[in-house]
Amino acid sequence: MRFVITLGILTGLVATPGSAQSQPNIIVILADDMGFSDIGCYGSEIQTPNLDRLAAGGVRMTQFYNTARCCPTRASLLSGLYPHQAGIGHMMSDLKLPGYRGDLNRQCVTMAEVMQNAGYGTYMSGKWHVTPKIRPDGSKHNWPVQRGFDRFYGTIHGAGSFFDPNSLTRDNTQISPFADPEYQPKVFYYTDAISDHAVRFIDDHCKAPNTKARPFFLYVAYTAAHWPMHALPRDIAKYKGKYDAGYKEIRTRRHQRLKQLGLIDPEWDLSPQANRWAQNKHQEWDAVNMEVYAAMVDNMDQGIGRIVAALKRNARLDNTLVMYMQDNGGCAEGMGRRGTKTRASKPTLAPMAANALQTNMIPRQTRDGYPVLQGTGVLPGPADTYIGYGRGWANVSNTPFREYKHWVHEGGIATPMIVHWPKGIPADMNGKLVTEPGHLIDVMATCVDISGAQYPETFHSEGNAITPMEGLSLAPAFRGKKLDRDAIYWEHEGNVAIRVGNLKAVAKYGGYKNDKWELYDLASDRTEMHDLADKDPKKLAALKARWRVFAEKANFLPANGGRGRKKPAANKRNKKRKGNIK
């Protein structure tokens, strides 16, 4: 097997590649379907004291990006490539095109595979979602243990109940949370389970004779705050009445807080208000949707606090790089927001056996026989509901930006990025904002750099070529230095964009070919309210040409997998109860 030179040698951030004494532990935390302003240190009223403390003791990046959708983001994060290069330009369907196979390909390596080769213990807790092979008796070639993780607890599929998730798996065996001898809390709640297993992996690694002297790599992939709006009553109670004022009032407060924190330029216009609270016929119900959403984020933060406590308990906090980010912007999809069914007063269906595997993304029923319901007649939160928080609240989540998950305007792709590493980030950087643009592709490069790992030219089998990394190490930015960034590219569902410096060209629905491109100067207008396309057509043409050249190279084309101009699922009525998430 041949290897390229390590980035760590070039930057001098590690003394000796492969030396356990110099290699930091690495924890990558990914949240699901959350907007730019959904955590406290990015302007939110939601209580996230543990993330806020990590930010105060590290740095926050103000211009970090994802890919606008869940599984492309996971493919990009894991591989250090653009998602199409890893085979997942869209979702889990195979469109028979290199960029759209819907299954993590063998021309990429995962961070776990790279870190495992560098002597790390490798662990994952949470959502996988980079393969369509989710059946317990089917192929497991792309499950976490087969892609470099020593231990895994989580879900292979992309969404499901927080009280009875489908495809729940320990290592290579699917399990029921109600018949799992290794984990039996008083109440099973998936976010807690993800956090608790992350803590367990840290503790076990640090205590076991064969691993305690080694560094570890831990990937924690939460499903919070993806629909359904499921949360524990004690967490929901914290937010009772907090959202009765409606969309505009909460959004205005967040906008002010973002400006006070220095995360946005006060001169940028606030993007348009999406929905009108006064026109909402179900205000009480919709306020509860946001209460539950806040509770989901709150619970995740509590779990992150337990992970940090495990690092302290094992004397690992100082030399652990923790990176927190989100997979796409707030989700405007209308999941479960139609209809007026009311909750049953008693079980009406036969109970499920404790050891039965949950196989539906939207369960038909709870374990004790209540039918799972959707619509405005049922308040979200419990296990017998399955509802999303909708476009009005997604617009709040994405304050101050335009658009949502699916789109590659800033609302769909802008994410918080918190970086905490006491031993690697200078003390005078603590609490600082890093304004250098970054992308998920940079996380692999950062891990390779700081660990002294070797990124392979070949892997998986003799002579199997691996696509070179696309990203840059973010380590210089953590120390207040500039990154030598060329360009960042996007394509998802025909929504396309390129950013070069502060210029961004972006278009919706197959825009690379048919639709009107927009041009923005993000330094003066990151909320994308003043289109410069007609004023500077030459710059726009140059950016479009650069996008096209890279799109050919990186398997973006045909955009949207050649399926024509398909509008995202946010505008479609939910008609199916099973299948891949939208």
Tab-separated table of N, CA and C in Angstrom, residues 33 69 226-227 330-337 388-391 394 404-407 568-572 581-582:
chain	number	residue	atom	x	y	z
A	33	ASP	N	-30.378	18.524	10.975
A	33	ASP	CA	-31.497	19.413	10.629
A	33	ASP	C	-31.626	20.595	11.582
A	69	ARG	N	-27.819	18.790	2.824
A	69	ARG	CA	-28.669	17.598	3.003
A	69	ARG	C	-27.942	16.566	3.839
A	226	HIS	N	-33.774	16.499	13.948
A	226	HIS	CA	-34.530	16.039	12.776
A	226	HIS	C	-35.931	15.600	13.207
A	227	TRP	N	-36.943	15.830	12.320
A	227	TRP	CA	-38.251	15.269	12.637
A	227	TRP	C	-38.142	13.756	12.847
A	330	GLY	N	-32.050	24.529	8.702
A	330	GLY	CA	-33.359	24.150	9.221
A	330	GLY	C	-34.246	23.578	8.130
A	331	CYS	N	-35.112	22.651	8.522
A	331	CYS	CA	-35.884	21.852	7.561
A	331	CYS	C	-37.294	22.397	7.399
A	332	ALA	N	-37.632	22.814	6.179
A	332	ALA	CA	-38.946	23.391	5.892
A	332	ALA	C	-39.959	22.351	5.444
A	333	GLU	N	-39.587	21.094	5.458
A	333	GLU	CA	-40.493	20.040	5.006
A	333	GLU	C	-41.749	19.986	5.879
A	334	GLY	N	-42.857	19.634	5.265
A	334	GLY	CA	-44.138	19.631	5.973
A	334	GLY	C	-44.501	18.303	6.590
A	335	MET	N	-43.533	17.533	7.040
A	335	MET	CA	-43.778	16.206	7.587
A	335	MET	C	-44.841	16.221	8.690
A	336	GLY	N	-45.923	15.485	8.461
A	336	GLY	CA	-46.922	15.250	9.496
A	336	GLY	C	-47.738	16.449	9.908
A	337	ARG	N	-47.773	17.488	9.085
A	337	ARG	CA	-48.448	18.732	9.486
A	337	ARG	C	-49.832	18.876	8.853
A	388	GLY	N	-43.185	17.288	11.939
A	388	GLY	CA	-42.086	18.217	11.753
A	388	GLY	C	-42.474	19.615	12.187
A	389	TYR	N	-41.493	20.490	12.410
A	389	TYR	CA	-41.825	21.822	12.932
A	389	TYR	C	-42.133	22.842	11.850
A	390	GLY	N	-41.929	22.532	10.582
A	390	GLY	CA	-42.444	23.330	9.491
A	390	GLY	C	-41.619	24.539	9.088
A	391	ARG	N	-42.069	25.180	8.013
A	391	ARG	CA	-41.289	26.240	7.377
A	391	ARG	C	-41.148	27.488	8.239
A	394	ALA	N	-38.467	26.829	10.689
A	394	ALA	CA	-37.194	26.645	9.981
A	394	ALA	C	-36.610	27.987	9.574
A	404	TYR	N	-33.502	26.969	2.968
A	404	TYR	CA	-33.557	25.900	3.958
A	404	TYR	C	-32.738	24.698	3.496
A	405	LYS	N	-32.776	23.646	4.303
A	405	LYS	CA	-32.281	22.341	3.873
A	405	LYS	C	-32.753	22.090	2.441
A	406	HIS	N	-31.926	21.472	1.625
A	406	HIS	CA	-32.116	21.199	0.183
A	406	HIS	C	-31.437	22.258	-0.681
A	407	TRP	N	-31.584	23.546	-0.301
A	407	TRP	CA	-31.078	24.627	-1.143
A	407	TRP	C	-29.648	24.993	-0.765
A	568	PRO	N	-37.593	20.409	-4.394
A	568	PRO	CA	-37.360	19.646	-3.172
A	568	PRO	C	-38.654	19.256	-2.469
A	569	ALA	N	-38.534	18.288	-1.579
A	569	ALA	CA	-39.686	17.705	-0.907
A	569	ALA	C	-40.412	18.685	-0.005
A	570	ALA	N	-39.798	19.831	0.310
A	570	ALA	CA	-40.449	20.806	1.180
A	570	ALA	C	-41.772	21.277	0.596
A	571	ASN	N	-41.896	21.208	-0.738
A	571	ASN	CA	-43.109	21.682	-1.387
A	571	ASN	C	-44.075	20.557	-1.732
A	572	LYS	N	-43.773	19.359	-1.245
A	572	LYS	CA	-44.607	18.223	-1.595
A	572	LYS	C	-45.366	17.701	-0.382
A	581	ILE	N	-35.644	9.128	3.731
A	581	ILE	CA	-36.110	10.452	4.107
A	581	ILE	C	-35.814	11.439	2.991
A	582	LYS	N	-36.563	12.501	3.005
A	582	LYS	CA	-36.381	13.581	2.033
A	582	LYS	C	-35.691	14.766	2.662
